[in-house]
Amino acid sequence: MRRLFVLIGLLILAGCSSSYPGMTASEEPTILVYSQLDATLSSYSEQLKLGQTWELERAYTGMILLPEDQILFYGYGLDTAGIYNLRTGELLAEVETPEGTVGGYSDAYGFYLANSQTNTVTIYDFTFNEIKQIQTGRYPMSITSQDAMLYVVNYQDDHLTLIDQVQWETHDEFSIPRASQGVKIHNDSIYIGGHGSGSEVNTKVIQLDKETGEVVTTIEAPIMPISFITHQDELYTLSHGSNQLYRLDEQSVTDEMEVASNPFAMGASQEFIYLAGYDDDTLYKINEMEVVDSIPTGDGPLQLLLWEGSK
């Protein structure tokens, strides 16, 4: 964890570039890795062949994919988010954002930026217009959605905020532990992980009933499970404190493996799981809980997305 957030407090390094080298989309998903310490975005094929690398000119801290081959970059210390076309590398737009943006998410309704200073989630449509800003708990960060409901984990608070995506208003709040991070809906349950608070290191994934918010069960996944994916209808969580990838069922861990050094980022295609180690600067390709290939990344890979080019 020693290198995390080294760049978060930096100011703008330079103005946004008007373009970067265009990336090639294929029939297979393209793995996009954002490396925080050298501010690069690199693309890889499913065979882990390096494609293009963008040397970004600003200290971004996160990214989200948008429709029509677009990608949005945001940064904690930045007052705008940049939106680029991946195929052409062109800057399409900049969205004004207050400093403190720590999370982003997109779905069919639009895209969302969570701000830790204003304690809000701002909703935008895909023409980059702001729809509404909604107050949340303290330090909103992790976001997911299902069935016209947005779920926001408030890192420095004790509840999960539910936002109605039709009315764009707060619908409910579910109790969760402070310092929660990572959220996934799987088989009509909400799964939440986290770092832990103070000297209390989190070792558990909490399963909540999606309708009532009641705790269904807790699953031991030490330590610091902070990221989730589904792969071939199974749920996985990544515990960056112990460098462990866990496969879960609804009650327990069914398989586990140690991989990478201080991993934060992962994603899945139909066949493989991909994850990156923040401290060992390596992208790993995993099949049936075994590393089948790896390749060096940029310096400090913090986030990973799978891009399926529009037809």
Coordinates of C-alpha atoms in Angstrom, one line a residue:
M1 CA 0.0 0.0 0.0
R2 CA 3.0 2.3 0.3
R3 CA 2.6 3.8 -3.2
L4 CA -1.1 4.3 -3.2
F5 CA -2.4 7.8 -3.8
V6 CA 1.1 9.3 -4.3
L7 CA -0.4 11.5 -7.0
I8 CA -3.8 12.3 -5.6
G9 CA -2.9 15.7 -4.3
L10 CA -1.0 16.9 -7.3
L11 CA -2.3 19.8 -9.3
I12 CA -2.7 19.8 -13.1
L13 CA 0.5 19.0 -14.8
A14 CA -0.4 20.6 -18.1
G15 CA -3.4 21.4 -20.2
C16 CA -5.3 18.5 -21.8
S17 CA -3.8 17.1 -25.0
S18 CA -6.0 17.5 -28.0
S19 CA -5.2 13.9 -29.1
Y20 CA -3.3 10.7 -28.4
P21 CA -2.6 7.7 -30.7
G22 CA -5.8 5.9 -31.6
M23 CA -6.4 2.4 -30.2
T24 CA -7.5 -0.5 -32.3
A25 CA -10.6 -2.4 -31.1
S26 CA -11.0 -6.1 -32.1
E27 CA -13.6 -8.8 -31.7
E28 CA -12.0 -9.7 -28.4
P29 CA -12.0 -7.3 -25.4
T30 CA -9.1 -4.9 -25.1
I31 CA -7.6 -4.6 -21.6
L32 CA -7.0 -1.0 -20.6
V33 CA -4.7 -0.4 -17.7
Y34 CA -4.2 3.0 -16.0
S35 CA -0.9 3.3 -14.2
Q36 CA -1.0 6.1 -11.7
L37 CA 2.6 6.9 -10.9
D38 CA 3.6 7.5 -14.5
A39 CA 0.1 8.6 -15.6
T40 CA -0.2 6.3 -18.6
L41 CA -3.0 4.4 -20.2
S42 CA -1.9 1.2 -22.0
S43 CA -4.0 -1.2 -24.1
Y44 CA -3.4 -5.0 -24.2
S45 CA -4.9 -7.8 -26.3
E46 CA -6.4 -10.9 -24.6
Q47 CA -3.0 -12.5 -25.5
L48 CA -1.3 -9.8 -23.5
K49 CA 0.3 -8.1 -26.4
L50 CA 0.9 -4.4 -25.8
G51 CA -1.0 -2.0 -28.1
Q52 CA -0.9 1.8 -27.7
T53 CA 0.2 3.7 -24.6
W54 CA -1.1 7.2 -23.9
E55 CA 1.3 9.4 -21.8
L56 CA -1.4 11.4 -20.1
E57 CA -0.7 15.0 -19.3
R58 CA -2.7 15.3 -16.1
A59 CA -2.6 13.5 -12.7
Y60 CA -5.8 11.4 -13.1
T61 CA -6.9 9.0 -10.4
G62 CA -9.6 7.1 -12.2
M63 CA -11.4 6.3 -15.4
I64 CA -14.8 5.0 -16.7
L65 CA -15.9 3.7 -20.0
L66 CA -18.7 5.5 -21.8
P67 CA -20.7 4.4 -25.0
E68 CA -19.4 4.9 -28.5
D69 CA -15.8 4.0 -27.6
Q70 CA -15.4 6.9 -25.2
I71 CA -13.4 7.0 -22.0
L72 CA -13.6 9.6 -19.1
F73 CA -10.7 10.4 -16.8
Y74 CA -11.2 12.1 -13.5
G75 CA -8.8 13.2 -10.8
Y76 CA -9.0 14.1 -7.1
G77 CA -7.1 17.3 -7.5
L78 CA -8.5 18.4 -10.8
D79 CA -11.4 20.7 -11.6
T80 CA -12.3 19.0 -14.9
A81 CA -12.8 15.5 -16.2
G82 CA -11.6 14.7 -19.8
I83 CA -13.5 12.6 -22.2
Y84 CA -11.7 11.0 -25.1
N85 CA -12.5 8.8 -28.1
L86 CA -10.4 5.6 -27.7
R87 CA -10.4 4.8 -31.5
T88 CA -9.1 8.3 -32.5
G89 CA -7.5 9.5 -29.3
E90 CA -9.2 12.9 -29.7
L91 CA -10.4 15.0 -26.7
L92 CA -14.2 15.2 -27.1
A93 CA -15.2 17.3 -24.1
E94 CA -14.3 18.4 -20.6
V95 CA -16.8 18.3 -17.7
E96 CA -16.3 20.7 -14.8
T97 CA -15.9 18.9 -11.5
P98 CA -15.1 20.2 -8.1
E99 CA -11.8 19.0 -6.5
G100 CA -12.3 15.8 -4.5
T101 CA -13.7 13.4 -7.2
V102 CA -12.8 9.9 -5.9
G103 CA -15.2 7.6 -7.8
G104 CA -16.9 7.1 -11.1
Y105 CA -19.4 4.7 -12.7
S106 CA -21.6 4.4 -15.8
D107 CA -24.6 2.4 -16.9
A108 CA -27.5 2.8 -19.3
Y109 CA -28.9 5.8 -17.5
G110 CA -25.7 8.0 -17.7
F111 CA -22.5 8.4 -15.8
Y112 CA -21.8 9.4 -12.2
L113 CA -18.9 11.1 -10.4
A114 CA -18.6 10.8 -6.6
N115 CA -17.0 13.6 -4.7
S116 CA -15.5 13.2 -1.2
Q117 CA -15.4 17.0 -0.4
T118 CA -19.0 17.9 -1.3
N119 CA -20.3 14.4 -0.3
T120 CA -22.3 14.2 -3.5
V121 CA -22.9 12.0 -6.5
T122 CA -23.4 14.1 -9.7
I123 CA -25.4 12.5 -12.5
Y124 CA -24.6 13.3 -16.2
D125 CA -26.2 12.2 -19.5
F126 CA -24.2 11.0 -22.4
T127 CA -24.1 14.4 -24.0
F128 CA -22.1 15.5 -21.0
N129 CA -24.8 17.6 -19.4
E130 CA -25.4 17.5 -15.7
I131 CA -28.7 16.0 -14.7
K132 CA -28.6 16.4 -10.9
Q133 CA -26.4 16.4 -7.9
I134 CA -27.5 14.2 -5.0
Q135 CA -26.3 14.4 -1.4
T136 CA -24.9 11.2 0.0
G137 CA -23.1 10.1 3.2
R138 CA -19.5 11.1 3.9
Y139 CA -16.9 10.2 1.3
P140 CA -19.0 8.4 -1.4
M141 CA -16.7 6.3 -3.5
S142 CA -17.8 2.8 -4.7
I143 CA -20.9 2.7 -7.0
T144 CA -22.9 0.0 -8.7
S145 CA -26.5 -0.3 -10.1
Q146 CA -29.3 -2.7 -10.9
D147 CA -33.0 -2.4 -11.7
A148 CA -33.0 1.4 -11.9
M149 CA -31.4 1.7 -8.5
L150 CA -27.9 3.2 -7.8
Y151 CA -26.0 1.9 -4.8
V152 CA -23.3 4.2 -3.3
V153 CA -20.8 3.1 -0.6
N154 CA -19.9 6.0 1.7
Y155 CA -16.4 5.2 2.8
Q156 CA -16.3 7.5 5.9
D157 CA -19.9 6.8 6.9
D158 CA -22.0 3.9 8.2
H159 CA -24.5 3.5 5.5
L160 CA -25.0 2.6 1.8
T161 CA -27.0 5.2 -0.1
L162 CA -29.7 4.0 -2.6
I163 CA -30.7 6.4 -5.4
D164 CA -33.8 6.0 -7.5
Q165 CA -32.6 6.3 -11.2
V166 CA -36.1 7.2 -12.5
Q167 CA -36.9 10.0 -10.0
W168 CA -33.3 10.9 -9.3
E169 CA -33.8 11.0 -5.5
T170 CA -32.6 9.2 -2.5
H171 CA -34.7 6.0 -2.0
D172 CA -33.2 4.4 1.1
E173 CA -30.1 3.9 3.3
F174 CA -28.7 0.5 4.4
S175 CA -26.4 0.1 7.4
I176 CA -22.8 -0.9 6.5
P177 CA -19.5 -0.8 8.4
R178 CA -17.4 2.4 8.2
A179 CA -14.4 2.2 5.7
S180 CA -16.3 -0.1 3.4
Q181 CA -15.1 -0.2 -0.2
G182 CA -16.1 -2.2 -3.2
V183 CA -19.7 -3.2 -4.0
K184 CA -21.2 -5.8 -6.3
I185 CA -24.8 -7.1 -6.9
H186 CA -24.9 -10.9 -7.5
N187 CA -27.9 -13.2 -7.4
D188 CA -30.1 -10.5 -5.8
S189 CA -27.6 -9.9 -3.0
I190 CA -25.3 -6.9 -2.3
Y191 CA -21.7 -7.8 -1.5
I192 CA -19.5 -5.2 0.1
G193 CA -15.9 -5.3 1.2
G194 CA -13.5 -2.7 2.6
H195 CA -10.3 -1.7 4.3
G196 CA -11.4 -1.6 7.9
S197 CA -11.3 1.4 10.2
G198 CA -8.4 2.7 12.3
S199 CA -6.4 -0.3 13.7
E200 CA -9.3 -2.7 12.8
V201 CA -8.3 -4.3 9.5
N202 CA -11.3 -5.7 7.6
T203 CA -11.2 -9.4 6.9
K204 CA -14.8 -9.9 5.7
V205 CA -17.1 -9.6 2.8
I206 CA -20.7 -8.7 3.9
Q207 CA -23.7 -10.0 2.0
L208 CA -26.9 -7.9 2.3
D209 CA -30.4 -8.7 1.2
K210 CA -31.0 -6.4 -1.8
E211 CA -34.5 -5.5 -0.7
T212 CA -34.2 -5.0 3.0
G213 CA -30.5 -4.3 3.6
E214 CA -30.4 -7.0 6.3
V215 CA -27.1 -8.9 6.7
V216 CA -27.5 -12.4 5.2
T217 CA -24.0 -13.6 6.0
T218 CA -20.4 -12.6 6.3
I219 CA -17.6 -14.4 4.4
E220 CA -14.0 -14.4 5.6
A221 CA -11.7 -13.0 2.9
P222 CA -8.6 -11.6 4.7
I223 CA -7.4 -9.1 4.3
M224 CA -9.0 -6.0 2.8
P225 CA -11.3 -7.3 0.1
I226 CA -11.9 -4.1 -1.9
S227 CA -12.9 -5.2 -5.4
F228 CA -15.4 -7.6 -7.0
I229 CA -16.1 -9.1 -10.3
T230 CA -18.4 -11.8 -11.7
H231 CA -16.9 -14.4 -14.0
Q232 CA -18.8 -17.3 -15.6
D233 CA -21.6 -16.7 -13.1
E234 CA -19.3 -16.9 -10.1
L235 CA -18.4 -14.1 -7.7
Y236 CA -14.7 -13.1 -7.0
T237 CA -13.2 -10.7 -4.6
L238 CA -9.7 -9.3 -4.5
S239 CA -8.0 -8.7 -1.1
H240 CA -5.2 -6.3 -1.7
G241 CA -3.9 -6.5 1.8
S242 CA -3.0 -10.2 1.5
N243 CA -2.5 -10.3 -2.3
Q244 CA -5.3 -12.9 -2.5
L245 CA -8.0 -13.6 -5.1
Y246 CA -11.0 -15.4 -3.7
R247 CA -13.8 -17.3 -5.5
L248 CA -17.0 -17.2 -3.4
D249 CA -20.3 -18.9 -3.2
E250 CA -23.2 -17.4 -1.1
Q251 CA -21.8 -18.7 2.1
S252 CA -18.0 -19.1 1.9
V253 CA -14.7 -19.1 0.0
T254 CA -14.6 -21.9 -2.5
D255 CA -11.1 -21.3 -3.9
E256 CA -8.2 -18.9 -3.4
M257 CA -4.8 -18.0 -4.8
E258 CA -2.1 -15.5 -4.0
V259 CA -1.2 -13.3 -6.9
A260 CA 0.5 -9.9 -7.6
S261 CA 1.9 -7.4 -5.1
N262 CA -0.7 -5.0 -3.7
P263 CA -3.3 -5.6 -6.3
F264 CA -6.2 -3.2 -6.7
A265 CA -7.4 -3.6 -10.3
M266 CA -9.2 -6.5 -11.9
G267 CA -11.7 -7.4 -14.6
A268 CA -13.0 -10.4 -16.5
S269 CA -13.7 -11.4 -20.1
Q270 CA -15.8 -14.5 -20.9
E271 CA -12.7 -16.8 -20.6
F272 CA -10.2 -15.1 -18.4
I273 CA -9.7 -12.9 -15.3
Y274 CA -7.1 -10.1 -15.5
L275 CA -5.6 -8.2 -12.5
A276 CA -2.7 -5.9 -11.9
G277 CA -0.3 -5.5 -9.1
Y278 CA 0.3 -1.9 -8.0
D279 CA 3.7 -2.6 -6.4
D280 CA 5.1 -5.1 -9.0
D281 CA 3.8 -3.3 -12.1
T282 CA 2.5 -6.4 -13.7
L283 CA -0.7 -7.5 -15.5
Y284 CA -1.7 -11.1 -14.8
K285 CA -3.9 -13.4 -16.9
I286 CA -5.8 -16.0 -14.9
N287 CA -7.6 -19.1 -15.9
E288 CA -9.2 -21.5 -13.3
M289 CA -7.4 -19.8 -10.5
E290 CA -3.9 -20.2 -12.1
V291 CA -1.7 -17.5 -13.7
V292 CA -1.3 -18.4 -17.3
D293 CA 0.5 -15.3 -18.5
S294 CA 1.8 -11.9 -17.4
I295 CA 3.3 -8.7 -18.8
P296 CA 4.9 -5.6 -17.3
T297 CA 2.6 -2.5 -17.1
G298 CA 3.3 1.1 -16.4
D299 CA 4.3 2.4 -13.0
G300 CA 1.7 1.7 -10.4
P301 CA -1.3 0.2 -12.2
L302 CA -4.3 1.4 -10.3
Q303 CA -7.3 0.6 -12.5
L304 CA -8.2 -1.9 -15.2
L305 CA -11.1 -1.9 -17.6
L306 CA -12.2 -4.2 -20.5
W307 CA -13.2 -2.3 -23.6
E308 CA -15.4 -4.0 -26.2
G309 CA -15.3 -1.7 -29.2
S310 CA -18.6 -0.5 -30.6
K311 CA -19.6 -2.2 -33.9

